[in-house]
Amino acid sequence: MLELTDVSSSYGRIEVLHGITLRVSPGKIVALIGSNGAGKTTLLRAVSGVQPISRGRITLEGQPLNRLQAHVRVQLGLAQVPEGRQIFNGLTVEDNLLLGGWTRARGESEAGLTAAYDMFPVLCERRHSLAGSLSGGQQQMLAIGRALMSNPRILLMDEPSMGLSPVLIDLVFEAITHLKKKGLTILLVEQNASLALSMADEAHVMETGRIVLRGTGAELAADPRVQELYLGFSK
Ligand SMILES: Nc1ncnc2c1ncn2[C@@H]1O[C@H](COP(=O)(O)OP(=O)(O)O)[C@@H](O)[C@H]1O
Ligand SMILES: [Mg+2]
């Protein structure tokens, strides 16, 4: 289990996370929704270890992560699919994937590649192409495939639907459902609240650095405040 307790984080002197407490139970999809600037990306970056925290604690299976660098957290089973994908445009698809598998032995990387190509056959077709030549949807698949190369237990996903057409959004979310069935735990940040709530076991609404509502995905989808602010229902 991944657990955040009273976590705060700042950029310079400006605090943007104010005492976040959040649990992600094994095998669940936990969604985090909220407006632009609420602090969702900062929270994921704090978990993956690229953003320092100023207060509170983050633990994985009871082990404190606070002092562990990002690469050590990857070895413990955390992998992030970053906002905006952040793939290496000048490298091939396959080399991007192999970079994601740096924590694993060579034979295991082969297995990882096979799994990524099974999941997204188009990546196999394009494996010798430069990643920069892929479409947005293919780049998102590559970002997911790359994160899976480290054989994580917990996947941190930041806005996987961003910039994708409805057809590709469906494809990416089918992949997420498939990963959950395989036992992966997923912390999912999404602006597309209706989609995120429809698949989340548990969900949290974040506003200006605080969690303001929590419940099951279904509970939040039925909440009038969520409907008005995040699902586009009018009163
Ligand atoms: N690198 C940065 N330096 C300074 N402020 C930042 C930086 N990144 C984000 N912020 C600020 O932190 C707040 C939370 O941002 P972010 O975590 O990106 O929110 P979200 O992902 O929910 O849109 C915003 O007010 C944003 O302007
Ligand atoms: Mg963000």
mmCIF file of N, CA and C in Angstrom, residues 15 50 53 55 92 101-102 144 146 159 202 211:
data_model
loop_
_atom_site.group_PDB
_atom_site.id
_atom_site.type_symbol
_atom_site.label_atom_id
_atom_site.label_comp_id
_atom_site.label_asym_id
_atom_site.label_seq_id
_atom_site.Cartn_x
_atom_site.Cartn_y
_atom_site.Cartn_z
ATOM 1 N N GLU A 15 3.929 27.401 -1.019
ATOM 2 C CA GLU A 15 3.448 26.041 -0.748
ATOM 3 C C GLU A 15 2.281 25.737 -1.673
ATOM 4 N N VAL A 50 10.692 13.174 -7.493
ATOM 5 C CA VAL A 50 11.350 14.263 -8.210
ATOM 6 C C VAL A 50 10.973 15.631 -7.648
ATOM 7 N N ILE A 53 9.367 17.081 -0.508
ATOM 8 C CA ILE A 53 8.249 17.471 0.348
ATOM 9 C C ILE A 53 8.803 18.194 1.574
ATOM 10 N N ARG A 55 6.890 18.585 4.487
ATOM 11 C CA ARG A 55 6.243 18.096 5.710
ATOM 12 C C ARG A 55 5.545 16.784 5.379
ATOM 13 N N THR A 92 14.753 5.791 -30.888
ATOM 14 C CA THR A 92 13.716 4.920 -31.449
ATOM 15 C C THR A 92 12.721 4.520 -30.353
ATOM 16 N N GLY A 101 13.476 0.165 -18.826
ATOM 17 C CA GLY A 101 13.773 -1.115 -18.179
ATOM 18 C C GLY A 101 15.165 -1.181 -17.596
ATOM 19 N N TRP A 102 15.765 -0.027 -17.352
ATOM 20 C CA TRP A 102 17.162 -0.018 -16.899
ATOM 21 C C TRP A 102 17.366 -0.720 -15.562
ATOM 22 N N ILE A 144 3.388 4.752 -21.543
ATOM 23 C CA ILE A 144 2.866 3.711 -20.641
ATOM 24 C C ILE A 144 3.757 2.468 -20.724
ATOM 25 N N ARG A 146 6.841 2.286 -21.566
ATOM 26 C CA ARG A 146 8.142 2.550 -20.948
ATOM 27 C C ARG A 146 8.052 2.417 -19.426
ATOM 28 N N GLU A 159 -2.539 12.444 -16.383
ATOM 29 C CA GLU A 159 -3.338 12.898 -17.526
ATOM 30 C C GLU A 159 -3.109 12.069 -18.787
ATOM 31 N N GLU A 202 -11.651 4.194 -5.955
ATOM 32 C CA GLU A 202 -11.743 5.306 -5.024
ATOM 33 C C GLU A 202 -11.304 6.562 -5.745
ATOM 34 N N ILE A 211 -7.173 18.004 -0.505
ATOM 35 C CA ILE A 211 -8.223 17.069 -0.899
ATOM 36 C C ILE A 211 -9.517 17.574 -0.260
#
